Amino acid sequence: MTLDLYIARRFLWMFARVFAGFFAIMVAIDVIDQLRRLAGSGITVNGAVVLALLNAPNNIYRILPLIMILTAIALFMGLAKSSELVVVRATGRSGLRFLASPLVAALVLGVAFVALWNPVVAATSKAYDQMSAGYAKGGSVLSLSAAGLWLRQGGEGGQSVIQATSASRDGTELGEVTFLIYDAKGALTQRISSPKAILTEGAWALKDAKTWSFPDPNPERDARLSAADLRIETDLTREKIVDSFGTPRAVSFWELPGYIADLEHAGFSALSYRMWYQLELAAPAFLAAMVLIAAGFTMRHARSGGSGPLVLLALLSGFLIFFLRNFGQVLGENGQIPVYLAAWAPPSAAILLSLGLLLHLEDG
């Protein structure tokens, strides 16, 4: 037990050092990128630093498998160089038994990042998008709730808020839609309701629309029903509406099931969010696979030579599994393969192959 705690402590300390190094590097690079990207918006250095710090949790979350495999490689190479691996083997402990504590530590870290760091990523991603849109003068925001779809669009005369109970998969057709139109000072000027709205080139085309004007002493009495199709100008396109959803990373892991239900209730496809949810569930197993891959190539005595090529092979194997995971994600999001297979096959394959390599090295 004492040896297991010692190895786990060494592993966690090494992970913290690698994590902190990547975090600092990515923040520094992102500050420069924000200053370059938003140079024309009057952004200050302090603003760029805030944006970089808000974006850092998402960036670091993307490369977590890389951090894990580098941590494992550094740990095993350090233990081999100090001959601690030789001492452990001399006590009669097998390599697989030795790996128990790093694997448990990797699984605990994976669960902690999914349960705790993922909501941080979701919150900071939303704050980053809002702050970045403020600098870039963005004009459209979309959200979903149990009541349906809410969409905000900007214009020269003011803002418009759109609420619909249903929508097509690409957001270009809305059902039971209501437009709330505001002037430049934020005062409500019109409310327009329609059973159906279709996005055309530069405008929404409304069928059987009813219009209420404000301020009006009796808006219901003076409301008028449009005999012909009513057109409301917009700068929205299909691509802008789809992009307004953001990415699944902007939704907390704990809120994903409800968000998926709201998305499907509104008529949109939730396949990418289902895929992301399964990837998050499989994340601890994927991080454990990174540890096993590193162990299969680097858990040997340093005096046996050839450490450099083995480290390179470990990194290449990790990148290969990471690529297969991303490739499976694309196939799952497009409906080419089941999301469960796309999410769980890469870590399962990596674990089985790594265990096979370790058993071969242990038993010859």
Coordinates of C-alpha atoms in Angstrom, one line a residue:
M1 CA 0.0 0.0 0.0
T2 CA 2.9 2.4 0.8
L3 CA 4.5 1.7 -2.5
D4 CA 1.2 2.3 -4.3
L5 CA 0.7 5.6 -2.6
Y6 CA 4.2 6.7 -3.4
I7 CA 3.8 5.9 -7.1
A8 CA 0.4 7.6 -7.2
R9 CA 1.8 10.7 -5.5
R10 CA 4.7 10.8 -8.0
F11 CA 2.2 10.4 -10.9
L12 CA -0.1 13.2 -9.6
W13 CA 2.8 15.6 -9.0
M14 CA 4.1 14.9 -12.5
F15 CA 0.7 15.5 -14.0
A16 CA 0.4 18.8 -12.1
R17 CA 3.7 20.0 -13.5
V18 CA 2.9 19.1 -17.1
F19 CA -0.6 20.5 -16.8
A20 CA 0.7 23.9 -15.4
G21 CA 3.4 24.1 -18.1
F22 CA 0.9 23.6 -20.9
F23 CA -1.6 26.0 -19.3
A24 CA 0.9 28.8 -19.1
I25 CA 2.1 28.2 -22.7
M26 CA -1.4 28.2 -24.1
V27 CA -2.5 31.3 -22.3
A28 CA 0.6 33.2 -23.5
I29 CA 0.0 32.1 -27.1
D30 CA -3.7 32.9 -26.9
V31 CA -3.1 36.4 -25.6
I32 CA -1.0 37.1 -28.8
D33 CA -3.7 35.5 -31.0
Q34 CA -6.5 37.6 -29.4
L35 CA -4.6 40.8 -29.9
R36 CA -4.0 39.9 -33.5
R37 CA -7.5 38.7 -34.2
L38 CA -9.3 41.6 -32.5
A39 CA -6.8 44.3 -33.4
G40 CA -9.5 46.4 -35.1
S41 CA -11.9 46.4 -32.3
G42 CA -9.9 48.4 -29.8
I43 CA -9.1 45.5 -27.5
T44 CA -6.5 46.2 -24.8
V45 CA -3.8 43.8 -23.4
N46 CA -5.9 43.3 -20.2
G47 CA -8.9 42.4 -22.4
A48 CA -6.8 39.9 -24.4
V49 CA -5.5 38.4 -21.1
V50 CA -9.1 37.9 -19.8
L51 CA -10.2 36.3 -23.1
A52 CA -7.2 34.0 -23.1
L53 CA -7.9 33.0 -19.5
L54 CA -11.5 32.3 -20.4
N55 CA -10.5 30.3 -23.4
A56 CA -7.7 28.3 -21.6
P57 CA -9.9 25.7 -19.8
N58 CA -11.4 24.7 -23.2
N59 CA -8.0 24.6 -24.8
I60 CA -6.4 22.5 -22.1
Y61 CA -9.4 20.2 -22.0
R62 CA -8.8 19.4 -25.7
I63 CA -5.3 18.2 -25.2
L64 CA -5.9 16.4 -21.9
P65 CA -5.0 13.0 -23.4
L66 CA -1.6 14.4 -24.6
I67 CA -0.9 15.8 -21.1
M68 CA -1.7 12.3 -19.7
I69 CA 0.6 10.4 -22.0
L70 CA 3.4 12.9 -21.5
T71 CA 2.9 12.5 -17.7
A72 CA 3.0 8.7 -17.9
I73 CA 6.1 8.8 -20.1
A74 CA 7.9 11.2 -17.8
L75 CA 7.0 9.1 -14.7
F76 CA 8.1 5.8 -16.1
M77 CA 11.3 7.2 -17.6
G78 CA 12.1 8.8 -14.3
L79 CA 11.5 5.6 -12.3
A80 CA 13.6 3.7 -14.8
K81 CA 16.5 6.2 -14.7
S82 CA 16.6 6.0 -10.9
S83 CA 16.5 2.2 -11.0
E84 CA 13.3 2.2 -8.9
L85 CA 11.6 0.0 -11.5
V86 CA 14.4 -2.6 -11.0
V87 CA 14.0 -2.4 -7.2
V88 CA 10.2 -2.9 -7.5
R89 CA 10.6 -5.9 -9.8
A90 CA 13.2 -7.3 -7.4
T91 CA 10.6 -7.4 -4.7
G92 CA 8.6 -9.8 -6.9
R93 CA 5.9 -7.3 -8.0
S94 CA 4.9 -7.7 -11.6
G95 CA 4.7 -4.8 -14.1
L96 CA 0.9 -5.0 -14.3
R97 CA 0.6 -4.9 -10.5
F98 CA 3.0 -1.9 -10.5
L99 CA 0.6 -0.1 -13.0
A100 CA -2.4 -0.4 -10.7
S101 CA -1.8 2.9 -8.9
P102 CA -1.1 5.0 -12.0
L103 CA -4.2 3.6 -13.6
V104 CA -6.3 4.3 -10.6
A105 CA -4.9 7.9 -10.5
A106 CA -5.6 8.4 -14.2
L107 CA -9.2 7.1 -13.8
V108 CA -9.8 9.4 -10.8
L109 CA -8.4 12.3 -12.7
G110 CA -10.6 11.5 -15.7
V111 CA -13.7 11.3 -13.5
A112 CA -12.8 14.6 -11.8
F113 CA -12.2 16.4 -15.1
V114 CA -15.5 15.2 -16.5
A115 CA -17.5 15.9 -13.3
L116 CA -15.8 19.2 -12.2
W117 CA -13.6 20.6 -15.0
N118 CA -16.2 20.1 -17.7
P119 CA -18.8 22.5 -16.1
V120 CA -15.9 25.0 -15.8
V121 CA -15.2 24.7 -19.5
A122 CA -18.9 25.1 -20.3
A123 CA -19.2 28.3 -18.2
T124 CA -15.9 29.9 -19.4
S125 CA -16.7 29.0 -23.0
K126 CA -20.1 30.9 -22.8
A127 CA -18.4 33.8 -21.1
Y128 CA -15.7 33.8 -23.8
D129 CA -18.2 33.7 -26.6
Q130 CA -20.2 36.6 -25.2
M131 CA -17.1 38.7 -24.5
S132 CA -15.6 37.9 -27.9
A133 CA -18.9 38.7 -29.7
G134 CA -18.9 42.0 -27.8
Y135 CA -15.5 42.9 -29.3
A136 CA -16.5 41.6 -32.7
K137 CA -19.9 43.3 -32.6
G138 CA -21.8 40.0 -33.1
G139 CA -25.5 40.2 -33.5
S140 CA -27.2 36.8 -33.2
V141 CA -27.6 34.5 -30.2
L142 CA -29.6 31.3 -30.0
S143 CA -30.8 29.4 -27.0
L144 CA -33.1 26.4 -26.3
S145 CA -35.5 25.7 -23.5
A146 CA -38.5 23.5 -22.8
A147 CA -40.6 26.3 -24.4
G148 CA -38.8 25.9 -27.7
L149 CA -36.3 28.0 -29.6
W150 CA -35.2 31.5 -28.8
L151 CA -33.2 33.5 -31.3
R152 CA -32.0 37.1 -31.3
Q153 CA -31.0 39.0 -34.4
G154 CA -29.5 42.4 -34.8
G155 CA -30.3 45.1 -37.4
E156 CA -29.7 48.8 -38.1
G157 CA -33.0 49.8 -36.5
G158 CA -32.6 47.6 -33.4
Q159 CA -32.8 44.1 -32.1
S160 CA -35.4 41.4 -32.7
V161 CA -36.2 38.4 -30.5
I162 CA -37.7 35.3 -32.2
Q163 CA -39.5 32.6 -30.3
A164 CA -40.7 29.4 -31.9
T165 CA -42.1 26.1 -30.6
S166 CA -40.6 24.0 -33.3
A167 CA -38.0 24.3 -36.1
S168 CA -36.5 22.3 -39.0
R169 CA -33.2 20.6 -38.5
D170 CA -31.3 23.5 -40.0
G171 CA -33.4 26.3 -38.4
T172 CA -34.7 27.7 -41.7
E173 CA -38.3 26.8 -41.0
L174 CA -39.9 27.8 -37.7
G175 CA -43.4 26.8 -36.4
E176 CA -45.7 28.8 -34.2
V177 CA -43.3 31.7 -34.3
T178 CA -43.4 35.1 -32.6
F179 CA -41.2 38.1 -33.5
L180 CA -40.6 40.8 -30.8
I181 CA -39.2 43.9 -32.6
Y182 CA -37.4 46.6 -30.6
D183 CA -36.1 50.0 -31.7
A184 CA -32.6 51.3 -31.2
K185 CA -33.5 52.5 -27.7
G186 CA -34.7 49.1 -26.6
A187 CA -38.4 49.9 -26.7
L188 CA -40.8 47.3 -28.0
T189 CA -42.4 48.5 -31.3
Q190 CA -44.1 45.4 -32.8
R191 CA -45.1 41.9 -32.0
I192 CA -45.7 39.6 -35.0
S193 CA -47.1 36.0 -34.7
S194 CA -47.3 33.5 -37.4
P195 CA -48.0 29.7 -37.7
K196 CA -44.9 29.4 -39.9
A197 CA -41.8 31.4 -40.9
I198 CA -39.4 30.4 -43.6
L199 CA -35.9 31.9 -44.0
T200 CA -35.3 33.2 -47.5
E201 CA -32.6 35.4 -49.0
G202 CA -32.3 38.3 -46.5
A203 CA -35.7 38.0 -44.9
W204 CA -38.1 35.8 -43.0
A205 CA -41.3 35.0 -45.0
L206 CA -44.3 34.7 -42.6
K207 CA -47.6 33.0 -43.4
D208 CA -50.9 34.4 -42.1
A209 CA -49.0 36.8 -39.8
K210 CA -50.8 38.9 -37.2
T211 CA -49.2 42.2 -36.1
W212 CA -49.5 44.2 -32.9
S213 CA -48.1 47.7 -32.8
F214 CA -46.6 49.5 -29.7
P215 CA -47.1 51.8 -28.1
D216 CA -50.8 51.6 -28.8
P217 CA -53.6 52.3 -26.3
N218 CA -55.4 49.1 -27.4
P219 CA -52.9 46.9 -29.4
E220 CA -55.3 43.9 -29.6
R221 CA -58.1 46.0 -31.1
D222 CA -55.8 47.6 -33.7
A223 CA -54.0 44.3 -34.5
R224 CA -54.1 43.4 -38.2
L225 CA -53.9 40.1 -40.0
S226 CA -51.7 40.2 -43.1
A227 CA -53.5 38.9 -46.2
A228 CA -50.3 38.3 -48.1
D229 CA -47.0 36.8 -47.0
L230 CA -45.2 39.2 -44.6
R231 CA -41.4 39.7 -44.9
I232 CA -39.1 40.7 -42.1
E233 CA -35.6 41.6 -43.0
T234 CA -32.8 39.7 -41.4
D235 CA -29.0 39.2 -41.8
L236 CA -29.3 35.6 -40.6
T237 CA -28.4 32.6 -42.8
R238 CA -28.7 28.9 -42.4
E239 CA -25.0 28.8 -41.5
K240 CA -25.3 31.5 -38.9
I241 CA -28.2 29.8 -37.2
V242 CA -26.5 26.5 -37.0
D243 CA -23.3 28.2 -35.8
S244 CA -25.3 29.9 -33.1
F245 CA -25.7 26.6 -31.3
G246 CA -22.0 26.7 -30.5
T247 CA -20.3 23.4 -29.7
P248 CA -21.3 20.7 -27.3
R249 CA -18.3 21.8 -25.1
A250 CA -20.3 24.9 -24.2
V251 CA -22.9 22.7 -22.4
S252 CA -22.1 21.3 -19.0
F253 CA -21.8 17.5 -18.8
W254 CA -24.6 17.5 -16.1
E255 CA -26.9 19.6 -18.3
L256 CA -26.3 17.6 -21.6
P257 CA -29.2 15.1 -21.2
G258 CA -31.7 17.9 -20.6
Y259 CA -30.2 20.0 -23.4
I260 CA -30.4 17.0 -25.8
A261 CA -34.1 16.5 -24.9
D262 CA -34.8 20.3 -25.5
L263 CA -32.9 20.2 -28.8
E264 CA -34.9 17.2 -30.1
H265 CA -38.1 18.7 -28.8
A266 CA -37.4 21.8 -30.9
G267 CA -36.9 19.7 -34.0
F268 CA -33.1 19.9 -34.3
S269 CA -30.7 17.0 -34.6
A270 CA -28.9 16.2 -31.3
L271 CA -26.6 13.6 -32.8
S272 CA -23.4 15.6 -32.2
Y273 CA -24.4 16.3 -28.6
R274 CA -25.2 12.6 -28.0
M275 CA -21.8 11.8 -29.4
W276 CA -20.1 14.3 -27.1
Y277 CA -22.0 12.9 -24.1
Q278 CA -20.7 9.4 -24.8
L279 CA -17.2 10.7 -25.4
E280 CA -17.3 12.4 -22.0
L281 CA -18.4 9.1 -20.4
A282 CA -15.6 7.3 -22.1
A283 CA -13.0 10.0 -21.2
P284 CA -11.7 8.3 -18.0
A285 CA -11.1 5.0 -19.9
F286 CA -9.4 6.9 -22.7
L287 CA -7.0 8.6 -20.2
A288 CA -6.2 5.2 -18.7
A289 CA -5.5 3.9 -22.2
M290 CA -2.9 6.7 -22.6
V291 CA -1.1 5.5 -19.4
L292 CA -1.1 1.9 -20.7
I293 CA 0.3 3.0 -24.0
A294 CA 3.1 4.9 -22.3
A295 CA 3.8 1.9 -20.1
G296 CA 4.0 -0.5 -22.9
F297 CA 6.9 1.4 -24.5
T298 CA 8.8 3.1 -21.7
M299 CA 8.4 0.9 -18.6
R300 CA 11.8 -0.7 -18.9
H301 CA 15.3 -0.3 -17.5
A302 CA 17.1 2.8 -18.8
R303 CA 20.4 0.9 -19.2
S304 CA 18.8 -1.3 -21.9
G305 CA 19.1 1.6 -24.3
G306 CA 16.9 2.8 -27.1
S307 CA 14.8 5.1 -24.9
G308 CA 14.5 7.8 -27.5
P309 CA 12.8 5.7 -30.2
L310 CA 10.6 4.1 -27.6
V311 CA 9.4 7.4 -26.4
L312 CA 8.7 8.5 -30.0
L313 CA 6.8 5.3 -30.6
A314 CA 4.7 5.9 -27.4
L315 CA 3.8 9.4 -28.6
L316 CA 3.0 8.2 -32.1
S317 CA 0.8 5.5 -30.7
G318 CA -1.0 8.0 -28.5
F319 CA -1.5 10.4 -31.5
L320 CA -2.8 7.4 -33.6
I321 CA -5.4 6.5 -30.9
F322 CA -6.3 10.2 -30.6
F323 CA -6.8 10.4 -34.3
L324 CA -9.0 7.3 -34.3
R325 CA -11.1 8.8 -31.5
N326 CA -11.6 12.0 -33.5
F327 CA -12.3 10.0 -36.7
G328 CA -14.9 7.9 -34.8
Q329 CA -16.4 11.1 -33.5
V330 CA -16.9 12.4 -37.0
L331 CA -18.5 9.1 -38.1
G332 CA -20.7 9.1 -35.1
E333 CA -21.9 12.7 -35.5
N334 CA -22.7 12.0 -39.2
G335 CA -24.7 8.9 -38.2
Q336 CA -22.3 6.5 -40.1
I337 CA -21.8 4.3 -37.0
P338 CA -23.6 4.1 -33.7
V339 CA -22.4 6.7 -31.2
Y340 CA -21.7 4.0 -28.6
L341 CA -19.3 2.3 -30.9
A342 CA -17.7 5.5 -32.0
A343 CA -17.1 6.6 -28.4
W344 CA -16.0 3.4 -26.8
A345 CA -14.2 1.5 -29.5
P346 CA -11.0 3.6 -29.6
P347 CA -10.3 3.5 -25.8
S348 CA -11.2 -0.2 -25.6
A349 CA -8.9 -1.1 -28.5
A350 CA -6.1 0.9 -27.0
I351 CA -6.5 -0.8 -23.6
L352 CA -6.6 -4.3 -25.1
L353 CA -3.6 -3.7 -27.4
S354 CA -1.5 -2.1 -24.6
L355 CA -2.3 -5.0 -22.2
G356 CA -1.3 -7.4 -24.9
L357 CA 2.0 -5.6 -25.4
L358 CA 2.6 -5.5 -21.6
L359 CA 1.8 -9.2 -21.2
H360 CA 4.2 -10.0 -24.0
L361 CA 7.0 -8.0 -22.4
E362 CA 6.3 -9.5 -18.9
D363 CA 6.0 -13.2 -20.0
G364 CA 8.2 -13.0 -23.1

